PDB file of C-alpha atoms (C1' of nucleotides) in Angstrom:
ATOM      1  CA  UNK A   1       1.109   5.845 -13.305  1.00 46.00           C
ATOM      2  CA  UNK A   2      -0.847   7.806 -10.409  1.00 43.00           C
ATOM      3  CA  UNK A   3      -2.930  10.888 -11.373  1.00 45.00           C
ATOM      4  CA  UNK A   4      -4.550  11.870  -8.238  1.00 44.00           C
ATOM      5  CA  UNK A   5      -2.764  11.997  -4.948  1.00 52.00           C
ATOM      6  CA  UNK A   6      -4.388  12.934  -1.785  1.00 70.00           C
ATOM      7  CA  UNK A   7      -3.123  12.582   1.775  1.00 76.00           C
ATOM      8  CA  UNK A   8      -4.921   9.138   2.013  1.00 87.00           C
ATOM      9  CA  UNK A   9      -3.109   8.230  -1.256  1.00 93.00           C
ATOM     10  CA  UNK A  10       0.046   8.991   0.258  1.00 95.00           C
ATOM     11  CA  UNK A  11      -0.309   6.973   3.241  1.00 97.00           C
ATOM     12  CA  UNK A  12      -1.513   3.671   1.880  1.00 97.00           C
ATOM     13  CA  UNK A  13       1.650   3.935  -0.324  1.00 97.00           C
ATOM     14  CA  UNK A  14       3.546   3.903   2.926  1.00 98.00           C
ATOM     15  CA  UNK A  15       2.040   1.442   4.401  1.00 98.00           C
ATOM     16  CA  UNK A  16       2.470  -0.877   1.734  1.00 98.00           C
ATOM     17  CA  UNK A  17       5.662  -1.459   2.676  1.00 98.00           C
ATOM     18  CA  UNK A  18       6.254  -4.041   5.675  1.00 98.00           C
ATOM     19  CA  UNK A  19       9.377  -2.298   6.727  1.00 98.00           C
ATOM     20  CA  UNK A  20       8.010   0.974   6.908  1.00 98.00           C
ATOM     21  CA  UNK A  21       4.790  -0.730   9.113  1.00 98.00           C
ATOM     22  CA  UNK A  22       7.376  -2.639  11.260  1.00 98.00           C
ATOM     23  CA  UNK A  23       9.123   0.565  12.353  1.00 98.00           C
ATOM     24  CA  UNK A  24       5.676   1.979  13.193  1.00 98.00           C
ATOM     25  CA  UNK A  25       5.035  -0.274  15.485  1.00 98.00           C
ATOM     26  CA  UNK A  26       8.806  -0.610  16.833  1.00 98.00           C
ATOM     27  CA  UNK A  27       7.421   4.236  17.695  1.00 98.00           C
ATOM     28  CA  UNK A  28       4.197   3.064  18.897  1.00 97.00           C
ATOM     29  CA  UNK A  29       5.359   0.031  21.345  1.00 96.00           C
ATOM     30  CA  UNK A  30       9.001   1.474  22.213  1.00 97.00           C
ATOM     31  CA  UNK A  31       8.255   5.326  22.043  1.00 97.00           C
ATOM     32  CA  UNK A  32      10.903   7.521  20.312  1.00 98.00           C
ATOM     33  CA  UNK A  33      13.980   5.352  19.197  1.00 98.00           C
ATOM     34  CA  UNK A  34      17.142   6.395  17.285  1.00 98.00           C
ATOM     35  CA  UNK A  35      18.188   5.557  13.819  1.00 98.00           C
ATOM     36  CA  UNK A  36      20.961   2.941  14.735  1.00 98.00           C
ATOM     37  CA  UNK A  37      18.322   1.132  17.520  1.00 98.00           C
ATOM     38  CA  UNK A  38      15.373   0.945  14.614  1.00 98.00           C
ATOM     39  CA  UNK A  39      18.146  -0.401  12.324  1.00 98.00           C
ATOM     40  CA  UNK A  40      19.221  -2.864  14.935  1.00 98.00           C
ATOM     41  CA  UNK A  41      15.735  -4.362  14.046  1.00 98.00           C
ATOM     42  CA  UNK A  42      16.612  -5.395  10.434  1.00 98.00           C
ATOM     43  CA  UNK A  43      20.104  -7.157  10.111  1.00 97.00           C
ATOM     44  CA  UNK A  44      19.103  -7.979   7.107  1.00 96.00           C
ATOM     45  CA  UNK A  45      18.845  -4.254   5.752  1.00 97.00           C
ATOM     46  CA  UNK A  46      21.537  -1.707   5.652  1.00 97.00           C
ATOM     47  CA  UNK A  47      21.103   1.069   7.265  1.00 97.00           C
ATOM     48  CA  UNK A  48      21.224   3.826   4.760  1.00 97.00           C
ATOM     49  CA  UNK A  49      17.921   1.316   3.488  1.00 98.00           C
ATOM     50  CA  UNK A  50      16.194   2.146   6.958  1.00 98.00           C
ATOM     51  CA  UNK A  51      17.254   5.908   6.352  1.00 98.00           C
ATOM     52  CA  UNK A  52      15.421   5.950   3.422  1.00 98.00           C
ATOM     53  CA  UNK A  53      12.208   4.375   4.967  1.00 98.00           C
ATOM     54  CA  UNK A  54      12.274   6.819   7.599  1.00 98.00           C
ATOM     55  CA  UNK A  55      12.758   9.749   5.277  1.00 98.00           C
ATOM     56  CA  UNK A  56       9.519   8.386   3.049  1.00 98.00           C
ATOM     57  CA  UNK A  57       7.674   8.185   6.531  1.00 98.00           C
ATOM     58  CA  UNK A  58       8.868  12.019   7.410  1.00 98.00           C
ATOM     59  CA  UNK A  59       7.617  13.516   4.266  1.00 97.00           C
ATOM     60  CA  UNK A  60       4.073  11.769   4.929  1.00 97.00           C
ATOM     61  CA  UNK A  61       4.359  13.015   8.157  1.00 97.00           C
ATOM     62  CA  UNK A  62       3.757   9.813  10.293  1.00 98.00           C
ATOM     63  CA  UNK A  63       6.767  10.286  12.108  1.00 98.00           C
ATOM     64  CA  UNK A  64       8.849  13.183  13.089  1.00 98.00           C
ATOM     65  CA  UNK A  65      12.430  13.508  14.303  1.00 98.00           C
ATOM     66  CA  UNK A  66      14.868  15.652  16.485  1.00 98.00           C
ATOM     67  CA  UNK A  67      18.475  15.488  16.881  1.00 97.00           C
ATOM     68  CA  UNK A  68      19.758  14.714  20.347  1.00 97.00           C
ATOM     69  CA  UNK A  69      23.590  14.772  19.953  1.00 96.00           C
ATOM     70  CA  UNK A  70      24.771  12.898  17.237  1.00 97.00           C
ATOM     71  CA  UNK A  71      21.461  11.081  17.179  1.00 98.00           C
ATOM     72  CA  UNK A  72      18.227  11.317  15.071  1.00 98.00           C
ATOM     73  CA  UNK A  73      15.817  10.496  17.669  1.00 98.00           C
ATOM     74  CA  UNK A  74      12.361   9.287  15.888  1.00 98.00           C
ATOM     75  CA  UNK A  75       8.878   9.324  16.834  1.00 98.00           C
ATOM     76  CA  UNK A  76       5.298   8.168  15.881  1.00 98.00           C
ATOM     77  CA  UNK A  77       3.145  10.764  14.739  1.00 97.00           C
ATOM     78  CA  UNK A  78      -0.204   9.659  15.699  1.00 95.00           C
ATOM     79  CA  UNK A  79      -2.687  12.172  14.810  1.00 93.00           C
ATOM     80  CA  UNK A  80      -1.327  12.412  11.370  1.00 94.00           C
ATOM     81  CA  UNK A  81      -1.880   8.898  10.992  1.00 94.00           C
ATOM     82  CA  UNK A  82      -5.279   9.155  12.064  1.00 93.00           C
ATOM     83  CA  UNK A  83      -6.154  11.868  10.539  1.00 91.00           C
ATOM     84  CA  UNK A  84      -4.693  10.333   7.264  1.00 92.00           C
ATOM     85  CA  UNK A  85      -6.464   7.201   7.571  1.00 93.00           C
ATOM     86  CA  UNK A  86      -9.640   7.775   9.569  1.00 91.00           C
ATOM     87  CA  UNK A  87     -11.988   8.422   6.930  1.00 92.00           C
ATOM     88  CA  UNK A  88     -11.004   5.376   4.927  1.00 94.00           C
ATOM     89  CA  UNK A  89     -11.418   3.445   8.021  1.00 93.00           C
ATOM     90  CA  UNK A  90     -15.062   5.464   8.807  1.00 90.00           C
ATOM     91  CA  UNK A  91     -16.572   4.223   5.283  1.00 92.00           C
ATOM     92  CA  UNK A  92     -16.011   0.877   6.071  1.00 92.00           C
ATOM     93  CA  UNK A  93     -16.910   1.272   9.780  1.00 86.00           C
ATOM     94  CA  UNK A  94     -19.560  -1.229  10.023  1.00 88.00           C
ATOM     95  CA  UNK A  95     -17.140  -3.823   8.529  1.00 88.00           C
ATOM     96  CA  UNK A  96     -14.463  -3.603  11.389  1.00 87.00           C
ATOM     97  CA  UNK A  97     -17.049  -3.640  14.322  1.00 83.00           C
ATOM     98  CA  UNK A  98     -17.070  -7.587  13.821  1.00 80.00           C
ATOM     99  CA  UNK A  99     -13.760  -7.998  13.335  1.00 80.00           C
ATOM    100  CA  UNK A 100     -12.879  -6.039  16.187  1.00 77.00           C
ATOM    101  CA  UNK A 101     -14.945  -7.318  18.231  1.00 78.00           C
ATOM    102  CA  UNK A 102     -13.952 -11.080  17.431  1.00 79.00           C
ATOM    103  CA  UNK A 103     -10.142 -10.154  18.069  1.00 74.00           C
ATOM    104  CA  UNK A 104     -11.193  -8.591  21.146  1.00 75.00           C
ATOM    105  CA  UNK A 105     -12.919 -11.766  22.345  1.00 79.00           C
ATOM    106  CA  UNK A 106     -10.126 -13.871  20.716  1.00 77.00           C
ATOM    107  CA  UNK A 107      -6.758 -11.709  23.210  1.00 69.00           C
ATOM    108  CA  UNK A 108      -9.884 -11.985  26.361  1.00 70.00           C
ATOM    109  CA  UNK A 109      -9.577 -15.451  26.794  1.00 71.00           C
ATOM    110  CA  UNK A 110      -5.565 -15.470  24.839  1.00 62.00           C
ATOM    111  CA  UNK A 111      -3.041 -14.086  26.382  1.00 54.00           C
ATOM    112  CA  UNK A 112      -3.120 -10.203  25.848  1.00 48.00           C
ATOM    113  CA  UNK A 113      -0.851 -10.223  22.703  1.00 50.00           C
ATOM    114  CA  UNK A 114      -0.256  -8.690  19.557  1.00 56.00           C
ATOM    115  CA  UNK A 115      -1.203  -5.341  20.429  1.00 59.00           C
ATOM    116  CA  UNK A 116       0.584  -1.958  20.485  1.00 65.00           C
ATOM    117  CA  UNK A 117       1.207  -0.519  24.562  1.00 62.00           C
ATOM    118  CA  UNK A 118       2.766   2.687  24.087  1.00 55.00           C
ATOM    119  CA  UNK A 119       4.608   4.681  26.197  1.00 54.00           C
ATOM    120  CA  UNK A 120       2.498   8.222  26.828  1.00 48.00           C
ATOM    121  CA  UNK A 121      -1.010   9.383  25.107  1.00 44.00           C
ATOM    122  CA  UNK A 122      -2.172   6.250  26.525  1.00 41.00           C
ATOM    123  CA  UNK A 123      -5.891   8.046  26.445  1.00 38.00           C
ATOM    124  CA  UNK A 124      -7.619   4.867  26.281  1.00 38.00           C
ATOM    125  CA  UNK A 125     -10.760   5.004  24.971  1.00 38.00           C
ATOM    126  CA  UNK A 126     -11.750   2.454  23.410  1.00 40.00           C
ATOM    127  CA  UNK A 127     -13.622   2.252  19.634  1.00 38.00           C
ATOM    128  CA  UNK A 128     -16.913   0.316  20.328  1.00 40.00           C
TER     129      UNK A 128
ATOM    130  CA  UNK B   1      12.556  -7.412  -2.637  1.00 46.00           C
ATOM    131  CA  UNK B   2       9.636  -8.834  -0.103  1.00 43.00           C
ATOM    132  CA  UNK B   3      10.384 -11.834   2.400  1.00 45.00           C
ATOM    133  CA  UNK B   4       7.499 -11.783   4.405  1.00 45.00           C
ATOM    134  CA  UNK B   5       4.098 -12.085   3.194  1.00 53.00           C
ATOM    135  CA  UNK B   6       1.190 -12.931   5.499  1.00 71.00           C
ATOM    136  CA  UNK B   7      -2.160 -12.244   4.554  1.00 76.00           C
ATOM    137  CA  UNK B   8      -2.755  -8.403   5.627  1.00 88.00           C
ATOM    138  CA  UNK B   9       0.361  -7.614   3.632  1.00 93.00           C
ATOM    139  CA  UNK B  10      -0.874  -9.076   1.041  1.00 95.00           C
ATOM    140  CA  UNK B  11      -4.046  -6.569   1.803  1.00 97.00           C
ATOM    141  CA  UNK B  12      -2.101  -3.394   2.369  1.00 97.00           C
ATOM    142  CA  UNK B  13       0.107  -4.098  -1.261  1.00 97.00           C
ATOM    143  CA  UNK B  14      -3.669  -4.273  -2.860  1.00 98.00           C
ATOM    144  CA  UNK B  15      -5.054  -1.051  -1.272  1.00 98.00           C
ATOM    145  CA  UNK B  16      -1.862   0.936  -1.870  1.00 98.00           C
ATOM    146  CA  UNK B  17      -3.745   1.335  -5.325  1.00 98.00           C
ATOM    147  CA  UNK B  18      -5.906   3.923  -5.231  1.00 98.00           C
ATOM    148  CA  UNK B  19      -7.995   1.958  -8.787  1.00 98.00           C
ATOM    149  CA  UNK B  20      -8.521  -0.922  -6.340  1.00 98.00           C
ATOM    150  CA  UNK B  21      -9.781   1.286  -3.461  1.00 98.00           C
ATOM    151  CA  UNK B  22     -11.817   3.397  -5.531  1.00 98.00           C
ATOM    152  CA  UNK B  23     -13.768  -0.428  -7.207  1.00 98.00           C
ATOM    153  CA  UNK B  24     -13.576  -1.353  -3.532  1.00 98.00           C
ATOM    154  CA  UNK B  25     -15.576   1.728  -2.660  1.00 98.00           C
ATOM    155  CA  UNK B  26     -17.941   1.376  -5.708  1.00 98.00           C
ATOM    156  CA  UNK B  27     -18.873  -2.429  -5.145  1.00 98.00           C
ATOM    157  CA  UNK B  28     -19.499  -1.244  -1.499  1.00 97.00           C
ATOM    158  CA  UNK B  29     -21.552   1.738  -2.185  1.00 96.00           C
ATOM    159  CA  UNK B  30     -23.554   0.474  -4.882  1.00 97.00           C
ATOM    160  CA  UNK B  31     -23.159  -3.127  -4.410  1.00 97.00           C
ATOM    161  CA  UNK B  32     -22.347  -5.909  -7.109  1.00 98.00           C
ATOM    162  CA  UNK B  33     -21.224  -4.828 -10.203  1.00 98.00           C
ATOM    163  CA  UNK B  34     -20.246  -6.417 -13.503  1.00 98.00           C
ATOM    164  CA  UNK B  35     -17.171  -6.018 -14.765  1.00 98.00           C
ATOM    165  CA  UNK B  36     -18.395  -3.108 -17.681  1.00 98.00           C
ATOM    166  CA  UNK B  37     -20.484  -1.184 -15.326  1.00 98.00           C
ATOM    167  CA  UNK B  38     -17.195  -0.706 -12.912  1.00 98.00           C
ATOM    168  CA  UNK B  39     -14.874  -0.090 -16.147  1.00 98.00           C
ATOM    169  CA  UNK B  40     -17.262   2.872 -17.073  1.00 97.00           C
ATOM    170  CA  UNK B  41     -16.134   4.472 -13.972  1.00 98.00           C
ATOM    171  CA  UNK B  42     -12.559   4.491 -15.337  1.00 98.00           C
ATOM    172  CA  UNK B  43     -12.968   6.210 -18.971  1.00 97.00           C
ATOM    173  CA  UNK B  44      -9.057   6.874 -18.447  1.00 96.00           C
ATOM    174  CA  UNK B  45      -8.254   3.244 -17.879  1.00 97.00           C
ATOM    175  CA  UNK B  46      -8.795   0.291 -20.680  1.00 97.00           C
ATOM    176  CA  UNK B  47     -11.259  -2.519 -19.575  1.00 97.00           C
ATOM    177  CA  UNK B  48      -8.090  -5.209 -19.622  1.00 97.00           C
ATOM    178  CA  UNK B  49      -6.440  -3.263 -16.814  1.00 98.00           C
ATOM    179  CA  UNK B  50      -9.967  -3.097 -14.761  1.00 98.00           C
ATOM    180  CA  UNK B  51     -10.118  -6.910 -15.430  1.00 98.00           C
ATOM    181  CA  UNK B  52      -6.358  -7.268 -14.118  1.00 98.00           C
ATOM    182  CA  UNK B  53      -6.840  -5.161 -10.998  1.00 98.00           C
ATOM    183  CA  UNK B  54     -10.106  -6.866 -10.288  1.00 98.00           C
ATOM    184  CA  UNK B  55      -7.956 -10.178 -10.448  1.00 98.00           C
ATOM    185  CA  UNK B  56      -5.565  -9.037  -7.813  1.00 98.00           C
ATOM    186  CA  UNK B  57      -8.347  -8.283  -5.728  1.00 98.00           C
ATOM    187  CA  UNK B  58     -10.030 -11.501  -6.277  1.00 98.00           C
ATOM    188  CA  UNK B  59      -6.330 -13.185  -5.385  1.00 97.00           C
ATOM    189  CA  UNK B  60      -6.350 -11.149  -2.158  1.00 97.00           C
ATOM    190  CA  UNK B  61      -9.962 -12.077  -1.336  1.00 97.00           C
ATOM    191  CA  UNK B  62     -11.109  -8.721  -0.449  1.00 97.00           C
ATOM    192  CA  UNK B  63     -14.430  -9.247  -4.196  1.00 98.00           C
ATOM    193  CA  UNK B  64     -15.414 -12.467  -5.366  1.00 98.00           C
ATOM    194  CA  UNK B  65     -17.337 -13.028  -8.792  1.00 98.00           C
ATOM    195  CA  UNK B  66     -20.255 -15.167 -10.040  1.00 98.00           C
ATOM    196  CA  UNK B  67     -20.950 -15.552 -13.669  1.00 97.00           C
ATOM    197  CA  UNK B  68     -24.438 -14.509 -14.861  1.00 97.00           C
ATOM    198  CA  UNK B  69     -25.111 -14.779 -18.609  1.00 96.00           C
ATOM    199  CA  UNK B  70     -22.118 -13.465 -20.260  1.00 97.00           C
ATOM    200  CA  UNK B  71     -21.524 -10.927 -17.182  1.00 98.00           C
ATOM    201  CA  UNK B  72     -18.978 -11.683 -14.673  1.00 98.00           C
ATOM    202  CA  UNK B  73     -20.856 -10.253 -11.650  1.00 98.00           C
ATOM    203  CA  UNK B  74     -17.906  -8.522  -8.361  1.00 98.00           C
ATOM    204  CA  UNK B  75     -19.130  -8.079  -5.418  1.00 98.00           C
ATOM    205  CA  UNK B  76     -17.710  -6.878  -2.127  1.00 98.00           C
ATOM    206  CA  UNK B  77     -16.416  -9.840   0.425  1.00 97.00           C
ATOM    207  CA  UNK B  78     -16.167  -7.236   3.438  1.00 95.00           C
ATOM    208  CA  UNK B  79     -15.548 -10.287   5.883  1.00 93.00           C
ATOM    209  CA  UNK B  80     -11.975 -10.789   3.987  1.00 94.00           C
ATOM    210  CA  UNK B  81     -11.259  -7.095   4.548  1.00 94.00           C
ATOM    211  CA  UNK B  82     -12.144  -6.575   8.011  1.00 93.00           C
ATOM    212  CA  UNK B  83     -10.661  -9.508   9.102  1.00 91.00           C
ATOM    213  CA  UNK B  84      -7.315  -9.144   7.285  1.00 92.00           C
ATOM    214  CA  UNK B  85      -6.902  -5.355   8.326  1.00 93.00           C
ATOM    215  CA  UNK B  86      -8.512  -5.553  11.767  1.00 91.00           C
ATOM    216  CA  UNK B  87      -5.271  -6.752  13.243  1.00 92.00           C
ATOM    217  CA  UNK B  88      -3.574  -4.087  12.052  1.00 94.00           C
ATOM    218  CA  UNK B  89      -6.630  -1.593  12.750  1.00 93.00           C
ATOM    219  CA  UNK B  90      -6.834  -2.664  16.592  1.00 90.00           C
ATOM    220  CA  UNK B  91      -3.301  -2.188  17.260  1.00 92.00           C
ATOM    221  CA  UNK B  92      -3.313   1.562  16.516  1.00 93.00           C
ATOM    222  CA  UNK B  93      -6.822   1.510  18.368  1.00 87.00           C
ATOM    223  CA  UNK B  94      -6.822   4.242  20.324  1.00 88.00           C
ATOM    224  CA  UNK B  95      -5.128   6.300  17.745  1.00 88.00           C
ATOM    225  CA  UNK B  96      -8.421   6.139  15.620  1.00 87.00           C
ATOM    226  CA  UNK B  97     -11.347   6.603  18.115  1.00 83.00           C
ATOM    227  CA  UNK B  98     -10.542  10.429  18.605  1.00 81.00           C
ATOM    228  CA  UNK B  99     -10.164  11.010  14.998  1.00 81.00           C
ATOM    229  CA  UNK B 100     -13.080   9.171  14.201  1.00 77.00           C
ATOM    230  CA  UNK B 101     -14.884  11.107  16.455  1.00 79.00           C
ATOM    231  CA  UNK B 102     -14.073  14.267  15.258  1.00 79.00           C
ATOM    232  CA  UNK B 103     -15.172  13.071  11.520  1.00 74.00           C
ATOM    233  CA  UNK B 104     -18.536  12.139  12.732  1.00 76.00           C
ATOM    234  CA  UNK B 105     -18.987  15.602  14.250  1.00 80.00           C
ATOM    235  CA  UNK B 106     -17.892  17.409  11.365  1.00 77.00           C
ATOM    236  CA  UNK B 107     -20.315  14.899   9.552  1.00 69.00           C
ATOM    237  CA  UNK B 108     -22.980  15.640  11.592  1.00 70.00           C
ATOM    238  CA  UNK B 109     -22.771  19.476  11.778  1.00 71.00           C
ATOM    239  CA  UNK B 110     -22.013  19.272   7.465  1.00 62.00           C
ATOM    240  CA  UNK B 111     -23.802  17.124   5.426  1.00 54.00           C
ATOM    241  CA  UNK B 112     -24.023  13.668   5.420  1.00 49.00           C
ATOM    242  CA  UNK B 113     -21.275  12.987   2.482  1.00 51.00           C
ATOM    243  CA  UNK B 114     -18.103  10.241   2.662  1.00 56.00           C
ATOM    244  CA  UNK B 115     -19.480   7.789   3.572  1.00 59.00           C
ATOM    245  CA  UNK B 116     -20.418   4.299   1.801  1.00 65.00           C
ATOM    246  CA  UNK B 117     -24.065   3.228   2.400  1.00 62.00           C
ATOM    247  CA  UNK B 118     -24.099  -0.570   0.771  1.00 56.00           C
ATOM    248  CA  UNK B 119     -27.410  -2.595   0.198  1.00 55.00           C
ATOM    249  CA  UNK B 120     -27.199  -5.137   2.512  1.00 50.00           C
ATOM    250  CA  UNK B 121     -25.196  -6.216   5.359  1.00 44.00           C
ATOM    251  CA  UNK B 122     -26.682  -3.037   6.979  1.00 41.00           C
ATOM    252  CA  UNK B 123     -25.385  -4.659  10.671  1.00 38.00           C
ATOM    253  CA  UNK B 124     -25.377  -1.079  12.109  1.00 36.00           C
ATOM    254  CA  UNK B 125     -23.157  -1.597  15.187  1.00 37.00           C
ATOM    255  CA  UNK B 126     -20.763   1.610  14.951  1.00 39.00           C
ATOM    256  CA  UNK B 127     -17.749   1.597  16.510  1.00 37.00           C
ATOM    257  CA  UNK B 128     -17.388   3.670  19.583  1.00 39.00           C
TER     258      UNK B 128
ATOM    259  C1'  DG C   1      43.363  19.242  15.733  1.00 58.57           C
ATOM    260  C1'  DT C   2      42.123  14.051  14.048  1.00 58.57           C
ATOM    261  C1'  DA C   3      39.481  10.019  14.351  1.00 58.57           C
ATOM    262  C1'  DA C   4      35.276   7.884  15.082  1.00 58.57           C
ATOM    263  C1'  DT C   5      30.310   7.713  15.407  1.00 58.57           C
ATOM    264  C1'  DA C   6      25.667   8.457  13.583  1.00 58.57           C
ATOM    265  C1'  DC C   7      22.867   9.621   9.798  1.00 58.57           C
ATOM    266  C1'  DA C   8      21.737  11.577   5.334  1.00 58.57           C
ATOM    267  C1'  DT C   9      22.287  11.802   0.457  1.00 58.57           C
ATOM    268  C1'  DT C  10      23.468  10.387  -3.941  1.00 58.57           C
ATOM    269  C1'  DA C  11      24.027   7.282  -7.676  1.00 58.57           C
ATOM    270  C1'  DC C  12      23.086   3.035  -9.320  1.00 58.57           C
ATOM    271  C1'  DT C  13      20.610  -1.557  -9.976  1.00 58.57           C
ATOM    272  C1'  DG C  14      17.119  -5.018 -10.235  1.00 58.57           C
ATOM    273  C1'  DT C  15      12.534  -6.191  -9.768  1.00 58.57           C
ATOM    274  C1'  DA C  16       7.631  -5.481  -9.210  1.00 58.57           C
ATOM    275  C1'  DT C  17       3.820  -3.633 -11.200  1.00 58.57           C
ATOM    276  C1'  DG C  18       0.436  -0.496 -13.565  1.00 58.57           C
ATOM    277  C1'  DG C  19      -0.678   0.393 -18.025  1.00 58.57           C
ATOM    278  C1'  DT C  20      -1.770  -0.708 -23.150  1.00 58.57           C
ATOM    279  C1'  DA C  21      -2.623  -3.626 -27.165  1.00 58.57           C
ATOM    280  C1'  DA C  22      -3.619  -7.940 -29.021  1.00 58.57           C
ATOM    281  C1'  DT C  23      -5.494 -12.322 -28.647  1.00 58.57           C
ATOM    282  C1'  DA C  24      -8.383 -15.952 -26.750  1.00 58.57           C
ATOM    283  C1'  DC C  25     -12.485 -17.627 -24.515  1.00 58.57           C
ATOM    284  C1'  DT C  26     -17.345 -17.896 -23.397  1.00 58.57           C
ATOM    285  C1'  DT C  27     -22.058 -16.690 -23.900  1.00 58.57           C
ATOM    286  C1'  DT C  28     -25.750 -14.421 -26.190  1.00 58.57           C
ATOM    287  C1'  DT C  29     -27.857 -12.612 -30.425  1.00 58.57           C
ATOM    288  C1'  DG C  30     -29.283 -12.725 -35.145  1.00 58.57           C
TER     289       DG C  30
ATOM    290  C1'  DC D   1     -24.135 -21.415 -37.891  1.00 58.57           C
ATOM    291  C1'  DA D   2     -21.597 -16.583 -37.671  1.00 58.57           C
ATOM    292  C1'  DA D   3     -21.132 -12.308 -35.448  1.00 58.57           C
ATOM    293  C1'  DA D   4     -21.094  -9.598 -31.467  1.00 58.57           C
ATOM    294  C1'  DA D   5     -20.608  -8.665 -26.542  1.00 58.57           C
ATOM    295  C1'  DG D   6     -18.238  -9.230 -22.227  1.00 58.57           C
ATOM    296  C1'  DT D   7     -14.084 -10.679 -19.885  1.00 58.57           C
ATOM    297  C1'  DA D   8      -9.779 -12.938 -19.268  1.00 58.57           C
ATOM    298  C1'  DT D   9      -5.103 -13.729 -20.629  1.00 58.57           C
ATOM    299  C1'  DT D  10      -0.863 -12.778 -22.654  1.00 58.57           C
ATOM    300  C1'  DA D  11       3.008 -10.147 -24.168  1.00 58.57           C
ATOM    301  C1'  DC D  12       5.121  -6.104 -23.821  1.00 58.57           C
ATOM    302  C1'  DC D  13       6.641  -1.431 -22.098  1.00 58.57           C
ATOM    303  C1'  DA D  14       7.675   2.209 -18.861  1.00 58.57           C
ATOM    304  C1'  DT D  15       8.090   3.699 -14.431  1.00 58.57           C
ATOM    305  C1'  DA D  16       8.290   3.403  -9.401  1.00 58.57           C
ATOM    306  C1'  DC D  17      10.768   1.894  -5.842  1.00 58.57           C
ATOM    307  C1'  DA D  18      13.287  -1.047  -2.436  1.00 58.57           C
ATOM    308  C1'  DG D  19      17.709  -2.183  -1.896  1.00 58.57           C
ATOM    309  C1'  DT D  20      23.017  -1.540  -1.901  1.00 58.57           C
ATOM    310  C1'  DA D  21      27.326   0.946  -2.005  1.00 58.57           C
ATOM    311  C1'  DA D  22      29.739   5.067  -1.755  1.00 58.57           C
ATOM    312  C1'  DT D  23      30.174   9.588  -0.359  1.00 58.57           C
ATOM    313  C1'  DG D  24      28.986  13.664   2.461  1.00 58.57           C
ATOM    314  C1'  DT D  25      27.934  16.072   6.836  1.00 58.57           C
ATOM    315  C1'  DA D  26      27.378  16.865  11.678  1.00 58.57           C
ATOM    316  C1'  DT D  27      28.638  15.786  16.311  1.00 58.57           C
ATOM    317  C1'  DT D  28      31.318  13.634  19.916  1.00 58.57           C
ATOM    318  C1'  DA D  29      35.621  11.355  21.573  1.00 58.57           C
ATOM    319  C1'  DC D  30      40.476  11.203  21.855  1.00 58.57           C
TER     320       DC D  30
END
DNA sequence: GTAATACATTACTGTATGGTAATACTTTTG
DNA sequence: CAAAAGTATTACCATACAGTAATGTATTAC
């Protein structure tokens, strides 16, 4: 039973869930999608399932939606997910460095995989 | 009802408990610990659900533990963390670097608070 | 208008899991 | 040796929550 609940709290409970992560990174690579195309992505759910995932990801405010027509059209939130997870990420900043900087070498001489291109606030700069 | 389970979702389940982040930030900050000295943090909790959460995080990885005397010594394995998470971390890259930035401003205008200092392992690199 | 499409909402269910209490195990202390 | 200290393990309980199915509500198509 959880006592305290802070905005950090919130989102490491919604990231917990691989569904919710996948349709994070469906916003970040795609850009804003519909209900029905991010449902398209798990046949094996139904989609009042995905509803639900996207309604726990509005009310942490990682995503945010507007009707166009008869469609929901969804997108990433960014900066609340920064801001959210940033300083968790900061106090173990010295950690990642390495890690980073291993994956980094790891795609340079890969292919240039596994990593989110999205379509606009593409202000690349670059942690390290 | 989980399919998939590769090894940073195993991560993300453990740090959606805000117990195991909270021993995670304690072995970090002060470094190894035995398992009474990091159930005194926890007057709220009894010392078999410390022991149980401390065994999920051995299972992910993310602490390891050496017996001294009759002390089971935990101590941070940062390597597991960073390298499980990084993925993750690096795909949302340039999502973090301007909110990390804007912590260490406030943090350097403000005090110097939030942030774990461990004993060792002091590889100052800092990201960005 | 009616039907169909696209989601949201509600009610319900099963399972995972955080918590406690009790017991067992290992090591030190007397 | 027995008792105590420090953890681990087990059994159990309650709740959270992901999932489905069914129903409700807009919006577009016919």
């Amino acid at each position: 039973m959880q006592v305290m609940s802070n905005s950090s709290d919130a989102l490491f409970r919604i990231l917990a869930d691989p569904t919710r992560r996948i349709i994070l990174d469906l916003l970040a690579e795609r850009g804003p999608l519909s209900v029905g195309q991010l449902a398209s992505e798990f046949p094996e759910l139904v989609a009042s399932g995905i509803s639900k995932h996207l309604m726990s990801l509005r009310a942490g405010g990682v995503v945010s939606a507007t009707r166009r027509g008869r469609l929901q059209i969804y997108r990433l939130e960014p900066d609340a997910l920064a801001a959210g997870l940033a300083p968790w990420i900061a106090k173990y900043e010295q950690y990642w460095s390495a890690a980073l900087e291993r994956l980094r070498d790891l795609a340079q001489e890969g292919h240039g995989k596994d990593k989110v291109t999205p379509k606009k606030n593409v202000r690349r700069k670059s942690l390290k």
